[in-house]
XYZ file of C-alpha atoms in Angstrom:
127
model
C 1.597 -5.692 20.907
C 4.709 -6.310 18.752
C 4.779 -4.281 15.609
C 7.800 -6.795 14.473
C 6.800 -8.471 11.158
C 5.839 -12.399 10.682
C 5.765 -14.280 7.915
C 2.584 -14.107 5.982
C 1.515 -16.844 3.738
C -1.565 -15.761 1.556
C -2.883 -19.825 1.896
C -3.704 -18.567 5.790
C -6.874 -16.863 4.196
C -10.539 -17.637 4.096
C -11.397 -18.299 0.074
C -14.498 -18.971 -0.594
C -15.568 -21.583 -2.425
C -14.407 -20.543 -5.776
C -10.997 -19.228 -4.009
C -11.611 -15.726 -4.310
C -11.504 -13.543 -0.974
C -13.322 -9.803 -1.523
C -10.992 -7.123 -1.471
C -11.635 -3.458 -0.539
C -9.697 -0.463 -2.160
C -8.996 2.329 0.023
C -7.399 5.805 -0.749
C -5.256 5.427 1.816
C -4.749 9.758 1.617
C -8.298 10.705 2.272
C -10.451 7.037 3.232
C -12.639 7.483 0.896
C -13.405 3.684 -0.273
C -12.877 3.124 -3.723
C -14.040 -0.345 -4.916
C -14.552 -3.663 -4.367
C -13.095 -6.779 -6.012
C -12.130 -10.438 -5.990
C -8.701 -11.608 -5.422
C -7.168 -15.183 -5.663
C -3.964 -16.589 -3.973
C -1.909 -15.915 -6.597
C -3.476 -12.413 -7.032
C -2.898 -11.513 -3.468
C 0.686 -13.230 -4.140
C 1.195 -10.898 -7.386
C -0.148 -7.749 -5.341
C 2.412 -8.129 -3.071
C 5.107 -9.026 -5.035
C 5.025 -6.106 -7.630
C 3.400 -3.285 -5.394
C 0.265 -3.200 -8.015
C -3.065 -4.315 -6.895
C -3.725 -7.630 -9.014
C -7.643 -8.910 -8.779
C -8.824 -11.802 -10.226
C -11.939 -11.081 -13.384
C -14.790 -13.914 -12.428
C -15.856 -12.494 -15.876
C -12.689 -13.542 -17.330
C -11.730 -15.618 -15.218
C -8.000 -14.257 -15.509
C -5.684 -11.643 -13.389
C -6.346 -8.001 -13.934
C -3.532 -5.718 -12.810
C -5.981 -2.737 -12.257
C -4.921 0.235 -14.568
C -3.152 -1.765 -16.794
C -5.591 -1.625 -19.481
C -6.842 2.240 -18.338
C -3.821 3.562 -17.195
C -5.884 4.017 -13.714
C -3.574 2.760 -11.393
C -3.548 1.504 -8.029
C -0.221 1.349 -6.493
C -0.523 -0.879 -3.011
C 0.822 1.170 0.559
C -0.376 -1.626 2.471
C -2.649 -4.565 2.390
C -5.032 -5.331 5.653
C -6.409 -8.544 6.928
C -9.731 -8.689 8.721
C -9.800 -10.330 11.967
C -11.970 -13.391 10.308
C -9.058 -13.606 7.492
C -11.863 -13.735 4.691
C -11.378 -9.742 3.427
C -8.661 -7.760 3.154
C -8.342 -3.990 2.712
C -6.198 -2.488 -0.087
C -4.736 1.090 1.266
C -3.656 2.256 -2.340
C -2.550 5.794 -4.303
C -5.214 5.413 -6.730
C -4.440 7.134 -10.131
C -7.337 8.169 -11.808
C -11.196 7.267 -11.217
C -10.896 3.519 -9.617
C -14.562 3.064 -11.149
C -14.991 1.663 -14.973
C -18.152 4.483 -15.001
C -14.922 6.861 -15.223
C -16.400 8.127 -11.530
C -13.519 8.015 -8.349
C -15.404 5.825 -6.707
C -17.435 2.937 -7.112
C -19.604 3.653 -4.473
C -21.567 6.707 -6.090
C -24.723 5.711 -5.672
C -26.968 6.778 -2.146
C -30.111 4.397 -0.954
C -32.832 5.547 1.852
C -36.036 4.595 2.292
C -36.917 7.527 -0.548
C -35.016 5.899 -3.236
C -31.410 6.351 -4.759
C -29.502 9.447 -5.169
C -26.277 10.104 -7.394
C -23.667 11.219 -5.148
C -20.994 11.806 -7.762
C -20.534 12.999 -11.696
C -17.944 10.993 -13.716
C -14.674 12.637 -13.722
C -13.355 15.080 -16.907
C -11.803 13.282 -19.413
C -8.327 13.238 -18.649
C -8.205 12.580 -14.933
């Protein structure tokens, strides 16, 4: 195993067909997985170019440099590649809740067989 660096050129992906790969935030302090979102070429491009994690709206359909409407910032430590190329995995200091329900994580929400359980309160105000 060589931990020496290659060249990485974001068109080696798997896009679907729309050109969007899903991307996974991680708090790369604690592990705690923070969201899910689209990125393009370009976005993964932008990402790595400027350190901030840069997903691409469907809704939109435009780049969205996450926090830079909320101020709830994710600043990129490292981006990951799955061994299929078709998701990556976005270690990032996340400022903030990384949730627009104002929650730290997206993922709030428990299933069973019994039904659906709120795992976690929105955050103060503030945070």
């Amino acid at each position: 195993m060589s931990n020496d660096p290659v060249p990485f050129d974001p068109a080696t992906l798997t896009y679907d067909a729309a050109g969007l790969i899903p991307a996974i935030a991680q708090d790369v302090d604690n592990g705690d997985v923070l969201m899910m979102a689209w990125m393009s070429r370009d976005s993964v491009t932008r990402t790595l170019e400027t350190g901030r994690v840069t997903y691409w709206s469907r809704s939109r359909q435009a780049f969205w440099v996450k926090g830079e409407t909320s101020g709830h910032v994710q600043e990129l430590v490292e981006m990951r590649v799955d061994c299929d190329r078709d998701c990556l995995l976005m270690q990032v200091r996340q400022t903030g809740p990384a949730c627009h329900t104002n929650r730290r994580s997206c993922f709030y929400t428990g299933v069973s067989a019994a039904g659906e359980t709120e795992l976690m309160q929105p955050m103060p105000s503030g945070a």
